[in-house]
């Protein structure tokens, strides 16, 4: 019974890594769609989101079955409950990558970005991509240190997002209303991908060590740092 | 044992209603803060969000304890897993109400809204408020019909949100960049409150009847229709 449970738990863990990898690809391709104005890649991100949804659905079902059949307690229970939460967060990150691709598709063949914010969006893309790559490794290796690093770098991310608004609010901002709308939405989507990554890293630390790195339990258990 | 479990489950259900009521108040007050430019009410929404976070935290802990101690199966398990998901969605709705209040606080004593979108935002507020009021009743009475109604009216909500963008993209739009930024963010926050309400209604229908009203299971289990 125990061996079976461990095998099933390993399957859930493997599926989470598969899901995180799919989200990582979606984020990378959303960036390509946005910066290269590539409508085919944009469409592939949009189409592939269904697979991400379906994988999350399957992980969730698997976890509920595990709860029903194996009645785990203590650490095992914590792992299963966390897996459901992480899967749900990854699914939302996939949706956000899809939203970025949808905006790129809408403005094609033009870029939705005003030239003034292109550089900061490139930085946001690099940062976000690096983060989702890390998530794949964190989930695969249960690397608590990498998770802690990701949590610590949260402020760095927030500053990047803030700088978009600073540029858009400055007197030098001369973008069209259309560009302003897309800039705000895109910035929000990147910000939320970052927030969800941090929430996953927090979950991960909690699952491995039982320690809540945010110190404030409501911050952690609520999963969503910033709320959306 | 069974009686104890039922009592504990009832406590979780009662706590969910308390949480939904707190979110309903937060949404109502966020509207007052926004339309009346009332900084004290804005501050109260921001301050009270901690209570919402803490209540969600407590419901989640209670559910994990229930899973560990009672090992529920079938419908009981479905109820506990759904309760965790609903609590998490309500917590995010509270965060979004807080974001609305934060924008109102930032622009005080002025309104963040351009006069051109005031009417549609009033409609969005009424609709959202009506929805969160319904959620309290749906969770309290397990009213499946009311939940179905809320799901059906989803399109109506989406049209309202779309109309904001139509106005902002029109040639008549003469708002400042600041107002455009706040309009987009506020619209997104309202949209997400609406999305989460629909997700909760779907969860509710699933829990009561086992039937997934979205027909597409990935839509339902993923909880988040639109992704953020």
XYZ file of N, CA, C and O in Angstrom, chain A residues 39 60 80 134:
16
model
N 2.898 35.972 -35.281
C 1.500 35.553 -35.047
C 1.353 34.038 -34.954
O 0.467 33.535 -34.264
N -5.213 17.448 -10.593
C -6.192 17.664 -9.539
C -7.029 16.408 -9.265
O -7.240 16.037 -8.117
N 0.154 16.463 -1.002
C -0.982 16.338 -1.933
C -1.757 17.656 -2.026
O -2.091 18.117 -3.120
N 13.452 28.299 -13.500
C 13.828 27.896 -12.139
C 12.738 27.024 -11.502
O 13.030 26.070 -10.792
